[in-house]
Each structure stands twice: as structure tokens, then as C-alpha cells.
mmCIF file with all atom_site columns, C-alpha atoms in Angstrom:
data_model
loop_
_atom_site.group_PDB
_atom_site.id
_atom_site.type_symbol
_atom_site.label_atom_id
_atom_site.label_alt_id
_atom_site.label_comp_id
_atom_site.label_asym_id
_atom_site.label_entity_id
_atom_site.label_seq_id
_atom_site.pdbx_PDB_ins_code
_atom_site.Cartn_x
_atom_site.Cartn_y
_atom_site.Cartn_z
_atom_site.occupancy
_atom_site.B_iso_or_equiv
_atom_site.pdbx_formal_charge
_atom_site.auth_seq_id
_atom_site.auth_comp_id
_atom_site.auth_asym_id
_atom_site.auth_atom_id
_atom_site.pdbx_PDB_model_num
ATOM 1   C CA . UNK C 1 1   ? 114.173 110.156 136.851 1.00 0.00 ? 182 UNK C CA 1
ATOM 2   C CA . UNK C 1 2   ? 114.715 106.666 135.660 1.00 0.00 ? 183 UNK C CA 1
ATOM 3   C CA . UNK C 1 3   ? 115.180 105.217 139.106 1.00 0.00 ? 184 UNK C CA 1
ATOM 4   C CA . UNK C 1 4   ? 115.344 106.030 142.786 1.00 0.00 ? 185 UNK C CA 1
ATOM 5   C CA . UNK C 1 5   ? 118.426 108.042 143.628 1.00 0.00 ? 186 UNK C CA 1
ATOM 6   C CA . UNK C 1 6   ? 119.993 108.699 146.997 1.00 0.00 ? 187 UNK C CA 1
ATOM 7   C CA . UNK C 1 7   ? 122.639 111.094 148.141 1.00 0.00 ? 188 UNK C CA 1
ATOM 8   C CA . UNK C 1 8   ? 125.258 111.038 149.356 1.00 0.00 ? 189 UNK C CA 1
ATOM 9   C CA . UNK C 1 9   ? 126.335 107.527 148.454 1.00 0.00 ? 190 UNK C CA 1
ATOM 10  C CA . UNK C 1 10  ? 128.781 107.517 151.363 1.00 0.00 ? 191 UNK C CA 1
ATOM 11  C CA . UNK C 1 11  ? 128.915 109.689 154.450 1.00 0.00 ? 192 UNK C CA 1
ATOM 12  C CA . UNK C 1 12  ? 131.515 109.606 157.136 1.00 0.00 ? 193 UNK C CA 1
ATOM 13  C CA . UNK C 1 13  ? 130.817 111.728 160.195 1.00 0.00 ? 194 UNK C CA 1
ATOM 14  C CA . UNK C 1 14  ? 131.992 112.225 163.713 1.00 0.00 ? 195 UNK C CA 1
ATOM 15  C CA . UNK C 1 15  ? 129.958 111.097 166.661 1.00 0.00 ? 196 UNK C CA 1
ATOM 16  C CA . UNK C 1 16  ? 127.628 113.801 167.814 1.00 0.00 ? 197 UNK C CA 1
ATOM 17  C CA . UNK C 1 17  ? 127.223 115.469 164.452 1.00 0.00 ? 198 UNK C CA 1
ATOM 18  C CA . UNK C 1 18  ? 123.928 115.714 162.562 1.00 0.00 ? 199 UNK C CA 1
ATOM 19  C CA . UNK C 1 19  ? 123.524 114.129 159.113 1.00 0.00 ? 200 UNK C CA 1
ATOM 20  C CA . UNK C 1 20  ? 120.908 114.490 156.410 1.00 0.00 ? 201 UNK C CA 1
ATOM 21  C CA . UNK C 1 21  ? 120.250 111.771 153.858 1.00 0.00 ? 202 UNK C CA 1
ATOM 22  C CA . UNK C 1 22  ? 118.271 112.426 150.708 1.00 0.00 ? 203 UNK C CA 1
ATOM 23  C CA . UNK C 1 23  ? 116.044 110.312 148.568 1.00 0.00 ? 204 UNK C CA 1
ATOM 24  C CA . UNK C 1 24  ? 114.698 111.256 145.133 1.00 0.00 ? 205 UNK C CA 1
ATOM 25  C CA . UNK C 1 25  ? 111.872 108.913 144.146 1.00 0.00 ? 206 UNK C CA 1
ATOM 26  C CA . UNK C 1 26  ? 110.719 107.757 140.787 1.00 0.00 ? 207 UNK C CA 1
ATOM 27  C CA . UNK C 1 27  ? 108.393 110.387 139.420 1.00 0.00 ? 208 UNK C CA 1
ATOM 28  C CA . UNK C 1 28  ? 104.776 109.605 140.275 1.00 0.00 ? 209 UNK C CA 1
ATOM 29  C CA . UNK C 1 29  ? 105.526 107.147 142.997 1.00 0.00 ? 210 UNK C CA 1
ATOM 30  C CA . UNK C 1 30  ? 103.348 108.108 145.919 1.00 0.00 ? 211 UNK C CA 1
ATOM 31  C CA . UNK C 1 31  ? 104.652 105.717 148.558 1.00 0.00 ? 212 UNK C CA 1
ATOM 32  C CA . UNK C 1 32  ? 108.159 106.074 149.977 1.00 0.00 ? 213 UNK C CA 1
ATOM 33  C CA . UNK C 1 33  ? 109.995 103.941 152.499 1.00 0.00 ? 214 UNK C CA 1
ATOM 34  C CA . UNK C 1 34  ? 113.156 104.297 154.537 1.00 0.00 ? 215 UNK C CA 1
ATOM 35  C CA . UNK C 1 35  ? 115.036 101.226 155.746 1.00 0.00 ? 216 UNK C CA 1
ATOM 36  C CA . UNK C 1 36  ? 118.215 100.651 157.650 1.00 0.00 ? 217 UNK C CA 1
ATOM 37  C CA . UNK C 1 37  ? 120.517 97.692  157.059 1.00 0.00 ? 218 UNK C CA 1
ATOM 38  C CA . UNK C 1 38  ? 123.381 96.918  159.366 1.00 0.00 ? 219 UNK C CA 1
ATOM 39  C CA . UNK C 1 39  ? 126.318 94.926  158.092 1.00 0.00 ? 220 UNK C CA 1
ATOM 40  C CA . UNK C 1 40  ? 125.244 91.444  157.049 1.00 0.00 ? 221 UNK C CA 1
ATOM 41  C CA . UNK C 1 41  ? 121.719 91.910  158.367 1.00 0.00 ? 222 UNK C CA 1
ATOM 42  C CA . UNK C 1 42  ? 118.258 92.185  156.889 1.00 0.00 ? 223 UNK C CA 1
ATOM 43  C CA . UNK C 1 43  ? 116.341 95.351  156.339 1.00 0.00 ? 224 UNK C CA 1
ATOM 44  C CA . UNK C 1 44  ? 114.869 97.263  159.265 1.00 0.00 ? 225 UNK C CA 1
ATOM 45  C CA . UNK C 1 45  ? 111.792 99.339  158.481 1.00 0.00 ? 226 UNK C CA 1
ATOM 46  C CA . UNK C 1 46  ? 112.112 102.931 159.646 1.00 0.00 ? 227 UNK C CA 1
ATOM 47  C CA . UNK C 1 47  ? 109.274 105.009 158.193 1.00 0.00 ? 228 UNK C CA 1
ATOM 48  C CA . UNK C 1 48  ? 106.651 105.009 155.477 1.00 0.00 ? 229 UNK C CA 1
ATOM 49  C CA . UNK C 1 49  ? 105.276 108.027 153.583 1.00 0.00 ? 230 UNK C CA 1
ATOM 50  C CA . UNK C 1 50  ? 102.093 108.180 151.549 1.00 0.00 ? 231 UNK C CA 1
ATOM 51  C CA . UNK C 1 51  ? 102.354 111.457 149.722 1.00 0.00 ? 232 UNK C CA 1
ATOM 52  C CA . UNK C 1 52  ? 103.689 113.922 152.255 1.00 0.00 ? 233 UNK C CA 1
ATOM 53  C CA . UNK C 1 53  ? 102.236 112.290 155.345 1.00 0.00 ? 234 UNK C CA 1
ATOM 54  C CA . UNK C 1 54  ? 103.837 109.575 157.408 1.00 0.00 ? 235 UNK C CA 1
ATOM 55  C CA . UNK C 1 55  ? 101.138 107.251 158.708 1.00 0.00 ? 236 UNK C CA 1
ATOM 56  C CA . UNK C 1 56  ? 103.748 104.878 160.192 1.00 0.00 ? 237 UNK C CA 1
ATOM 57  C CA . UNK C 1 57  ? 106.820 106.131 161.985 1.00 0.00 ? 238 UNK C CA 1
ATOM 58  C CA . UNK C 1 58  ? 107.023 103.134 164.246 1.00 0.00 ? 239 UNK C CA 1
ATOM 59  C CA . UNK C 1 59  ? 110.409 102.012 163.011 1.00 0.00 ? 240 UNK C CA 1
ATOM 60  C CA . UNK C 1 60  ? 112.345 105.133 163.886 1.00 0.00 ? 241 UNK C CA 1
ATOM 61  C CA . UNK C 1 61  ? 114.775 103.927 166.567 1.00 0.00 ? 242 UNK C CA 1
ATOM 62  C CA . UNK C 1 62  ? 114.796 107.085 168.716 1.00 0.00 ? 243 UNK C CA 1
ATOM 63  C CA . UNK C 1 63  ? 113.810 110.744 168.715 1.00 0.00 ? 244 UNK C CA 1
ATOM 64  C CA . UNK C 1 64  ? 117.191 111.533 167.153 1.00 0.00 ? 245 UNK C CA 1
ATOM 65  C CA . UNK C 1 65  ? 115.742 110.241 163.893 1.00 0.00 ? 246 UNK C CA 1
ATOM 66  C CA . UNK C 1 66  ? 113.247 112.239 161.851 1.00 0.00 ? 247 UNK C CA 1
ATOM 67  C CA . UNK C 1 67  ? 112.140 112.279 158.222 1.00 0.00 ? 248 UNK C CA 1
ATOM 68  C CA . UNK C 1 68  ? 110.103 114.521 156.028 1.00 0.00 ? 249 UNK C CA 1
ATOM 69  C CA . UNK C 1 69  ? 108.815 114.516 152.489 1.00 0.00 ? 250 UNK C CA 1
ATOM 70  C CA . UNK C 1 70  ? 107.878 117.578 150.513 1.00 0.00 ? 251 UNK C CA 1
ATOM 71  C CA . UNK C 1 71  ? 105.776 117.993 147.371 1.00 0.00 ? 252 UNK C CA 1
ATOM 72  C CA . UNK C 1 72  ? 105.082 114.259 147.373 1.00 0.00 ? 253 UNK C CA 1
ATOM 73  C CA . UNK C 1 73  ? 108.581 113.861 146.053 1.00 0.00 ? 254 UNK C CA 1
ATOM 74  C CA . UNK C 1 74  ? 111.980 114.267 147.719 1.00 0.00 ? 255 UNK C CA 1
ATOM 75  C CA . UNK C 1 75  ? 112.439 112.887 151.226 1.00 0.00 ? 256 UNK C CA 1
ATOM 76  C CA . UNK C 1 76  ? 115.109 113.565 153.753 1.00 0.00 ? 257 UNK C CA 1
ATOM 77  C CA . UNK C 1 77  ? 116.080 111.437 156.707 1.00 0.00 ? 258 UNK C CA 1
ATOM 78  C CA . UNK C 1 78  ? 117.834 113.340 159.447 1.00 0.00 ? 259 UNK C CA 1
ATOM 79  C CA . UNK C 1 79  ? 119.837 111.833 162.249 1.00 0.00 ? 260 UNK C CA 1
ATOM 80  C CA . UNK C 1 80  ? 120.800 114.200 165.028 1.00 0.00 ? 261 UNK C CA 1
ATOM 81  C CA . UNK C 1 81  ? 123.695 113.691 167.422 1.00 0.00 ? 262 UNK C CA 1
ATOM 82  C CA . UNK C 1 82  ? 124.871 110.607 165.569 1.00 0.00 ? 263 UNK C CA 1
ATOM 83  C CA . UNK C 1 83  ? 126.108 107.609 167.491 1.00 0.00 ? 264 UNK C CA 1
ATOM 84  C CA . UNK C 1 84  ? 128.418 104.825 166.350 1.00 0.00 ? 265 UNK C CA 1
ATOM 85  C CA . UNK C 1 85  ? 125.496 102.354 166.361 1.00 0.00 ? 266 UNK C CA 1
ATOM 86  C CA . UNK C 1 86  ? 123.872 104.505 163.661 1.00 0.00 ? 267 UNK C CA 1
ATOM 87  C CA . UNK C 1 87  ? 126.493 103.260 161.195 1.00 0.00 ? 268 UNK C CA 1
ATOM 88  C CA . UNK C 1 88  ? 124.630 101.272 158.511 1.00 0.00 ? 269 UNK C CA 1
ATOM 89  C CA . UNK C 1 89  ? 123.366 101.494 154.986 1.00 0.00 ? 270 UNK C CA 1
ATOM 90  C CA . UNK C 1 90  ? 120.212 103.567 154.722 1.00 0.00 ? 271 UNK C CA 1
ATOM 91  C CA . UNK C 1 91  ? 117.996 102.470 151.860 1.00 0.00 ? 272 UNK C CA 1
ATOM 92  C CA . UNK C 1 92  ? 115.074 104.330 150.286 1.00 0.00 ? 273 UNK C CA 1
ATOM 93  C CA . UNK C 1 93  ? 112.390 102.574 148.259 1.00 0.00 ? 274 UNK C CA 1
ATOM 94  C CA . UNK C 1 94  ? 109.366 103.843 146.444 1.00 0.00 ? 275 UNK C CA 1
ATOM 95  C CA . UNK C 1 95  ? 106.175 102.283 145.170 1.00 0.00 ? 276 UNK C CA 1
ATOM 96  C CA . UNK C 1 96  ? 103.604 103.379 142.623 1.00 0.00 ? 277 UNK C CA 1
ATOM 97  C CA . UNK C 1 97  ? 100.085 103.429 144.082 1.00 0.00 ? 278 UNK C CA 1
ATOM 98  C CA . UNK C 1 98  ? 98.727  100.098 145.102 1.00 0.00 ? 279 UNK C CA 1
ATOM 99  C CA . UNK C 1 99  ? 101.220 98.112  142.983 1.00 0.00 ? 280 UNK C CA 1
ATOM 100 C CA . UNK C 1 100 ? 103.250 96.094  145.423 1.00 0.00 ? 281 UNK C CA 1
ATOM 101 C CA . UNK C 1 101 ? 106.703 96.144  143.896 1.00 0.00 ? 282 UNK C CA 1
ATOM 102 C CA . UNK C 1 102 ? 109.183 98.415  145.646 1.00 0.00 ? 283 UNK C CA 1
ATOM 103 C CA . UNK C 1 103 ? 111.993 100.080 143.735 1.00 0.00 ? 284 UNK C CA 1
ATOM 104 C CA . UNK C 1 104 ? 115.105 100.669 145.753 1.00 0.00 ? 285 UNK C CA 1
ATOM 105 C CA . UNK C 1 105 ? 117.735 103.320 145.583 1.00 0.00 ? 286 UNK C CA 1
ATOM 106 C CA . UNK C 1 106 ? 121.454 102.402 145.855 1.00 0.00 ? 287 UNK C CA 1
ATOM 107 C CA . UNK C 1 107 ? 121.585 103.446 149.504 1.00 0.00 ? 288 UNK C CA 1
ATOM 108 C CA . UNK C 1 108 ? 123.702 105.741 151.609 1.00 0.00 ? 289 UNK C CA 1
ATOM 109 C CA . UNK C 1 109 ? 126.488 104.111 153.587 1.00 0.00 ? 290 UNK C CA 1
ATOM 110 C CA . UNK C 1 110 ? 126.786 106.004 156.861 1.00 0.00 ? 291 UNK C CA 1
ATOM 111 C CA . UNK C 1 111 ? 129.885 105.614 159.018 1.00 0.00 ? 292 UNK C CA 1
ATOM 112 C CA . UNK C 1 112 ? 129.990 107.288 162.396 1.00 0.00 ? 293 UNK C CA 1
ATOM 113 C CA . UNK C 1 113 ? 133.475 107.513 163.838 1.00 0.00 ? 294 UNK C CA 1
ATOM 114 C CA . UNK M 2 1   ? 111.805 91.924  164.952 1.00 0.00 ? 59  UNK M CA 1
ATOM 115 C CA . UNK M 2 2   ? 111.851 90.616  161.379 1.00 0.00 ? 60  UNK M CA 1
ATOM 116 C CA . UNK M 2 3   ? 108.948 88.417  160.476 1.00 0.00 ? 61  UNK M CA 1
ATOM 117 C CA . UNK M 2 4   ? 110.687 86.582  157.668 1.00 0.00 ? 62  UNK M CA 1
ATOM 118 C CA . UNK M 2 5   ? 113.480 84.136  158.284 1.00 0.00 ? 63  UNK M CA 1
ATOM 119 C CA . UNK M 2 6   ? 115.456 82.769  155.395 1.00 0.00 ? 64  UNK M CA 1
ATOM 120 C CA . UNK M 2 7   ? 117.148 79.392  155.366 1.00 0.00 ? 65  UNK M CA 1
ATOM 121 C CA . UNK M 2 8   ? 119.958 78.689  154.853 1.00 0.00 ? 66  UNK M CA 1
ATOM 122 C CA . UNK M 2 9   ? 121.802 81.822  155.908 1.00 0.00 ? 67  UNK M CA 1
ATOM 123 C CA . UNK M 2 10  ? 124.530 81.069  153.390 1.00 0.00 ? 68  UNK M CA 1
ATOM 124 C CA . UNK M 2 11  ? 124.720 78.736  150.385 1.00 0.00 ? 69  UNK M CA 1
ATOM 125 C CA . UNK M 2 12  ? 127.662 77.880  148.136 1.00 0.00 ? 70  UNK M CA 1
ATOM 126 C CA . UNK M 2 13  ? 127.122 75.907  144.934 1.00 0.00 ? 71  UNK M CA 1
ATOM 127 C CA . UNK M 2 14  ? 128.834 75.210  141.621 1.00 0.00 ? 72  UNK M CA 1
ATOM 128 C CA . UNK M 2 15  ? 127.760 76.938  138.431 1.00 0.00 ? 73  UNK M CA 1
ATOM 129 C CA . UNK M 2 16  ? 125.019 74.991  136.711 1.00 0.00 ? 74  UNK M CA 1
ATOM 130 C CA . UNK M 2 17  ? 123.562 73.592  139.917 1.00 0.00 ? 75  UNK M CA 1
ATOM 131 C CA . UNK M 2 18  ? 120.205 74.590  141.314 1.00 0.00 ? 76  UNK M CA 1
ATOM 132 C CA . UNK M 2 19  ? 119.912 76.807  144.379 1.00 0.00 ? 77  UNK M CA 1
ATOM 133 C CA . UNK M 2 20  ? 116.985 76.593  146.785 1.00 0.00 ? 78  UNK M CA 1
ATOM 134 C CA . UNK M 2 21  ? 116.270 79.125  149.489 1.00 0.00 ? 79  UNK M CA 1
ATOM 135 C CA . UNK M 2 22  ? 113.448 79.018  151.992 1.00 0.00 ? 80  UNK M CA 1
ATOM 136 C CA . UNK M 2 23  ? 111.535 81.715  153.844 1.00 0.00 ? 81  UNK M CA 1
ATOM 137 C CA . UNK M 2 24  ? 109.278 81.322  156.838 1.00 0.00 ? 82  UNK M CA 1
ATOM 138 C CA . UNK M 2 25  ? 106.943 83.953  158.222 1.00 0.00 ? 83  UNK M CA 1
ATOM 139 C CA . UNK M 2 26  ? 104.638 84.322  161.156 1.00 0.00 ? 84  UNK M CA 1
ATOM 140 C CA . UNK M 2 27  ? 101.345 86.037  160.290 1.00 0.00 ? 85  UNK M CA 1
ATOM 141 C CA . UNK M 2 28  ? 98.817  85.906  157.478 1.00 0.00 ? 86  UNK M CA 1
ATOM 142 C CA . UNK M 2 29  ? 99.979  87.802  154.447 1.00 0.00 ? 87  UNK M CA 1
ATOM 143 C CA . UNK M 2 30  ? 98.663  89.546  151.327 1.00 0.00 ? 88  UNK M CA 1
ATOM 144 C CA . UNK M 2 31  ? 101.664 88.564  149.272 1.00 0.00 ? 89  UNK M CA 1
ATOM 145 C CA . UNK M 2 32  ? 105.271 87.531  149.449 1.00 0.00 ? 90  UNK M CA 1
ATOM 146 C CA . UNK M 2 33  ? 108.080 88.904  147.379 1.00 0.00 ? 91  UNK M CA 1
ATOM 147 C CA . UNK M 2 34  ? 111.661 87.940  146.707 1.00 0.00 ? 92  UNK M CA 1
ATOM 148 C CA . UNK M 2 35  ? 114.400 90.520  146.221 1.00 0.00 ? 93  UNK M CA 1
ATOM 149 C CA . UNK M 2 36  ? 118.035 90.287  145.331 1.00 0.00 ? 94  UNK M CA 1
ATOM 150 C CA . UNK M 2 37  ? 120.859 92.457  146.665 1.00 0.00 ? 95  UNK M CA 1
ATOM 151 C CA . UNK M 2 38  ? 124.319 92.793  145.268 1.00 0.00 ? 96  UNK M CA 1
ATOM 152 C CA . UNK M 2 39  ? 127.195 94.098  147.362 1.00 0.00 ? 97  UNK M CA 1
ATOM 153 C CA . UNK M 2 40  ? 125.103 95.431  150.192 1.00 0.00 ? 98  UNK M CA 1
ATOM 154 C CA . UNK M 2 41  ? 123.382 98.076  148.074 1.00 0.00 ? 99  UNK M CA 1
ATOM 155 C CA . UNK M 2 42  ? 119.922 98.544  146.613 1.00 0.00 ? 100 UNK M CA 1
ATOM 156 C CA . UNK M 2 43  ? 117.564 95.604  146.332 1.00 0.00 ? 101 UNK M CA 1
ATOM 157 C CA . UNK M 2 44  ? 116.025 94.507  143.050 1.00 0.00 ? 102 UNK M CA 1
ATOM 158 C CA . UNK M 2 45  ? 112.575 92.968  142.915 1.00 0.00 ? 103 UNK M CA 1
ATOM 159 C CA . UNK M 2 46  ? 112.564 89.467  141.483 1.00 0.00 ? 104 UNK M CA 1
ATOM 160 C CA . UNK M 2 47  ? 109.086 88.025  141.793 1.00 0.00 ? 105 UNK M CA 1
ATOM 161 C CA . UNK M 2 48  ? 105.828 88.451  143.724 1.00 0.00 ? 106 UNK M CA 1
ATOM 162 C CA . UNK M 2 49  ? 103.432 85.663  144.667 1.00 0.00 ? 107 UNK M CA 1
ATOM 163 C CA . UNK M 2 50  ? 99.977  86.400  146.079 1.00 0.00 ? 108 UNK M CA 1
ATOM 164 C CA . UNK M 2 51  ? 98.427  84.545  148.990 1.00 0.00 ? 109 UNK M CA 1
ATOM 165 C CA . UNK M 2 52  ? 95.993  82.735  146.664 1.00 0.00 ? 110 UNK M CA 1
ATOM 166 C CA . UNK M 2 53  ? 98.805  81.464  144.403 1.00 0.00 ? 111 UNK M CA 1
ATOM 167 C CA . UNK M 2 54  ? 100.853 78.356  145.033 1.00 0.00 ? 112 UNK M CA 1
ATOM 168 C CA . UNK M 2 55  ? 103.599 78.582  142.441 1.00 0.00 ? 113 UNK M CA 1
ATOM 169 C CA . UNK M 2 56  ? 104.968 81.113  140.038 1.00 0.00 ? 114 UNK M CA 1
ATOM 170 C CA . UNK M 2 57  ? 107.752 81.076  137.455 1.00 0.00 ? 115 UNK M CA 1
ATOM 171 C CA . UNK M 2 58  ? 109.916 83.792  135.927 1.00 0.00 ? 116 UNK M CA 1
ATOM 172 C CA . UNK M 2 59  ? 112.740 82.714  133.702 1.00 0.00 ? 117 UNK M CA 1
ATOM 173 C CA . UNK M 2 60  ? 115.107 80.573  135.782 1.00 0.00 ? 118 UNK M CA 1
ATOM 174 C CA . UNK M 2 61  ? 113.192 81.433  138.991 1.00 0.00 ? 119 UNK M CA 1
ATOM 175 C CA . UNK M 2 62  ? 110.510 79.310  140.549 1.00 0.00 ? 120 UNK M CA 1
ATOM 176 C CA . UNK M 2 63  ? 108.707 80.418  143.705 1.00 0.00 ? 121 UNK M CA 1
ATOM 177 C CA . UNK M 2 64  ? 106.313 78.361  145.780 1.00 0.00 ? 122 UNK M CA 1
ATOM 178 C CA . UNK M 2 65  ? 104.062 79.491  148.598 1.00 0.00 ? 123 UNK M CA 1
ATOM 179 C CA . UNK M 2 66  ? 102.515 77.294  151.273 1.00 0.00 ? 124 UNK M CA 1
ATOM 180 C CA . UNK M 2 67  ? 100.236 79.489  153.405 1.00 0.00 ? 125 UNK M CA 1
ATOM 181 C CA . UNK M 2 68  ? 99.342  76.590  155.700 1.00 0.00 ? 126 UNK M CA 1
ATOM 182 C CA . UNK M 2 69  ? 103.000 76.241  156.642 1.00 0.00 ? 127 UNK M CA 1
ATOM 183 C CA . UNK M 2 70  ? 103.667 79.934  156.305 1.00 0.00 ? 128 UNK M CA 1
ATOM 184 C CA . UNK M 2 71  ? 106.613 79.283  154.081 1.00 0.00 ? 129 UNK M CA 1
ATOM 185 C CA . UNK M 2 72  ? 107.951 80.007  150.647 1.00 0.00 ? 130 UNK M CA 1
ATOM 186 C CA . UNK M 2 73  ? 110.827 78.756  148.566 1.00 0.00 ? 131 UNK M CA 1
ATOM 187 C CA . UNK M 2 74  ? 112.877 80.325  145.807 1.00 0.00 ? 132 UNK M CA 1
ATOM 188 C CA . UNK M 2 75  ? 114.513 77.997  143.311 1.00 0.00 ? 133 UNK M CA 1
ATOM 189 C CA . UNK M 2 76  ? 117.136 79.308  140.898 1.00 0.00 ? 134 UNK M CA 1
ATOM 190 C CA . UNK M 2 77  ? 117.824 76.719  138.188 1.00 0.00 ? 135 UNK M CA 1
ATOM 191 C CA . UNK M 2 78  ? 121.080 76.374  136.228 1.00 0.00 ? 136 UNK M CA 1
ATOM 192 C CA . UNK M 2 79  ? 122.853 78.933  138.420 1.00 0.00 ? 137 UNK M CA 1
ATOM 193 C CA . UNK M 2 80  ? 125.468 81.256  137.082 1.00 0.00 ? 138 UNK M CA 1
ATOM 194 C CA . UNK M 2 81  ? 128.301 83.131  138.736 1.00 0.00 ? 139 UNK M CA 1
ATOM 195 C CA . UNK M 2 82  ? 126.281 86.307  138.183 1.00 0.00 ? 140 UNK M CA 1
ATOM 196 C CA . UNK M 2 83  ? 123.580 84.986  140.513 1.00 0.00 ? 141 UNK M CA 1
ATOM 197 C CA . UNK M 2 84  ? 125.949 85.458  143.443 1.00 0.00 ? 142 UNK M CA 1
ATOM 198 C CA . UNK M 2 85  ? 124.095 87.857  145.745 1.00 0.00 ? 143 UNK M CA 1
ATOM 199 C CA . UNK M 2 86  ? 121.971 87.977  148.868 1.00 0.00 ? 144 UNK M CA 1
ATOM 200 C CA . UNK M 2 87  ? 118.303 87.032  148.487 1.00 0.00 ? 145 UNK M CA 1
ATOM 201 C CA . UNK M 2 88  ? 115.585 88.364  150.759 1.00 0.00 ? 146 UNK M CA 1
ATOM 202 C CA . UNK M 2 89  ? 111.939 87.517  151.107 1.00 0.00 ? 147 UNK M CA 1
ATOM 203 C CA . UNK M 2 90  ? 109.522 90.268  152.030 1.00 0.00 ? 148 UNK M CA 1
ATOM 204 C CA . UNK M 2 91  ? 105.992 89.791  153.286 1.00 0.00 ? 149 UNK M CA 1
ATOM 205 C CA . UNK M 2 92  ? 103.069 92.160  153.494 1.00 0.00 ? 150 UNK M CA 1
ATOM 206 C CA . UNK M 2 93  ? 101.058 91.175  156.550 1.00 0.00 ? 151 UNK M CA 1
ATOM 207 C CA . UNK M 2 94  ? 97.311  91.416  156.164 1.00 0.00 ? 152 UNK M CA 1
ATOM 208 C CA . UNK M 2 95  ? 97.088  93.469  159.387 1.00 0.00 ? 153 UNK M CA 1
ATOM 209 C CA . UNK M 2 96  ? 99.226  96.193  157.831 1.00 0.00 ? 154 UNK M CA 1
ATOM 210 C CA . UNK M 2 97  ? 96.787  96.916  155.057 1.00 0.00 ? 155 UNK M CA 1
ATOM 211 C CA . UNK M 2 98  ? 98.848  96.937  151.934 1.00 0.00 ? 156 UNK M CA 1
ATOM 212 C CA . UNK M 2 99  ? 101.811 99.096  152.848 1.00 0.00 ? 157 UNK M CA 1
ATOM 213 C CA . UNK M 2 100 ? 104.196 97.573  155.345 1.00 0.00 ? 158 UNK M CA 1
ATOM 214 C CA . UNK M 2 101 ? 106.823 95.175  154.137 1.00 0.00 ? 159 UNK M CA 1
ATOM 215 C CA . UNK M 2 102 ? 108.674 92.887  156.523 1.00 0.00 ? 160 UNK M CA 1
ATOM 216 C CA . UNK M 2 103 ? 112.016 91.677  155.222 1.00 0.00 ? 161 UNK M CA 1
ATOM 217 C CA . UNK M 2 104 ? 113.753 88.521  156.249 1.00 0.00 ? 162 UNK M CA 1
ATOM 218 C CA . UNK M 2 105 ? 117.368 88.163  157.221 1.00 0.00 ? 163 UNK M CA 1
ATOM 219 C CA . UNK M 2 106 ? 118.512 86.974  153.811 1.00 0.00 ? 164 UNK M CA 1
ATOM 220 C CA . UNK M 2 107 ? 120.374 84.106  152.215 1.00 0.00 ? 165 UNK M CA 1
ATOM 221 C CA . UNK M 2 108 ? 123.826 84.770  150.893 1.00 0.00 ? 166 UNK M CA 1
ATOM 222 C CA . UNK M 2 109 ? 124.334 82.768  147.704 1.00 0.00 ? 167 UNK M CA 1
ATOM 223 C CA . UNK M 2 110 ? 127.728 82.171  146.222 1.00 0.00 ? 168 UNK M CA 1
ATOM 224 C CA . UNK M 2 111 ? 127.924 80.492  142.831 1.00 0.00 ? 169 UNK M CA 1
ATOM 225 C CA . UNK M 2 112 ? 131.398 79.190  142.007 1.00 0.00 ? 170 UNK M CA 1
ATOM 226 C CA . UNK M 2 113 ? 132.545 79.238  138.397 1.00 0.00 ? 171 UNK M CA 1
#
């Protein structure tokens, strides 16, 4: 596609439910990042993929968070047993090879009631 | 914790004035990038400056980098109401190889018409 897309754009869920967030990268972009941004804050790194492998998962806040990427393309971020503190905007960004510019999707705004 | 810290946190100016934002970081870097974010959604890449560069221009944007002080500044000249947004610096620490981006906390710029 022309840009990075994310779905859903908004998600409201009840505490304790599982949610799945999706990122569709720009075609051919091998590197993919997930970030979390709480209201009025900067970006918090969650995980980085190079192809289908995740050499750095250090930013995942707890074992309730997991992510996968298939076919070097689509990635899903799963949050199990959501908590209110998980409420944030989740941003996906991709990068082409060694070129340093990241291209961001519009984000998914997650609200946990 | 975030490596980059932007200063000021918020800035309000009149249309036509110049806006200057600063970013400080803690470790040696490969490059530093500035991004813009509208309405808490996806970020847009503005400009990248490498560690061996001291100044770079792009349209109304001017970026400087002082590696001895571990700081960078973003100058927007002749600001417009449409420049109202949050601006983030992002660094790529040398220790991370080339993949991990550390975002600052952002400067919220408001340009009054």
C-alpha cells in the first residue's frame, strides 16, 4: 500500500478482555516497530521486527503483551487481560532496509474501561 | 526511560515568528531525527542529521547538532498556523546498532493566527 495502515483506529474494551491490534506495513519494508504513547507523553518502544524475527522485545511491559509478524509483512500486537493502564495510542512504524527514516501508521487508540 | 528530552515542553508563538525547539540526549548516536505529530496520531519524519553533520536545512526547517553537548535544535522559520503540532526528536544510539530509536518527550507548538 501507499503507507502504513493500522486497524482498528479505535478500540474500546472492558478490563480483562484480550485485544489484537494490526499493522500493515509499506510493501518491502523489512523493519517494523511497535510503540506506545500515553496521553501527552512521548513514544515508548515496545518491540522491533526484522523480517519475521524479533531481535528486541525489551520494551514489552509485561507477559500480557506479545507480538508476531508473518510473511515479513503484517504484524499483530496482542494484549491479554487488558488493564486500564494499557489505555494509550499504539503506533506502528516501518523502515526500508538500512535507511533510517521511519514511516508511521495513524495508530490505534485503545481505551480500557 | 526516554533518552531524548525536548525543551521547552510547550511553546506558543504568533504566526510569522520563528520557533526554536531543543533536544538533549545522553549517549553517543549514529543520527538524530525530528518528527512531527498532529492530534496525537502518526508521526511524520521531518529531517535527519547524522553524527558527522553540524547543520542541515529543509525548506523552513533548520536543524543543528552539537555532539559535544549532546544536543540538537530545530528552528522553524516564518511559522504558520498549520505548523501547530507536537515535535519529537529521535536518536539512534551507537550501542543499538542501527535499529533502535529513542524518542524524546516532545515539544507542543501552538502557532496563533
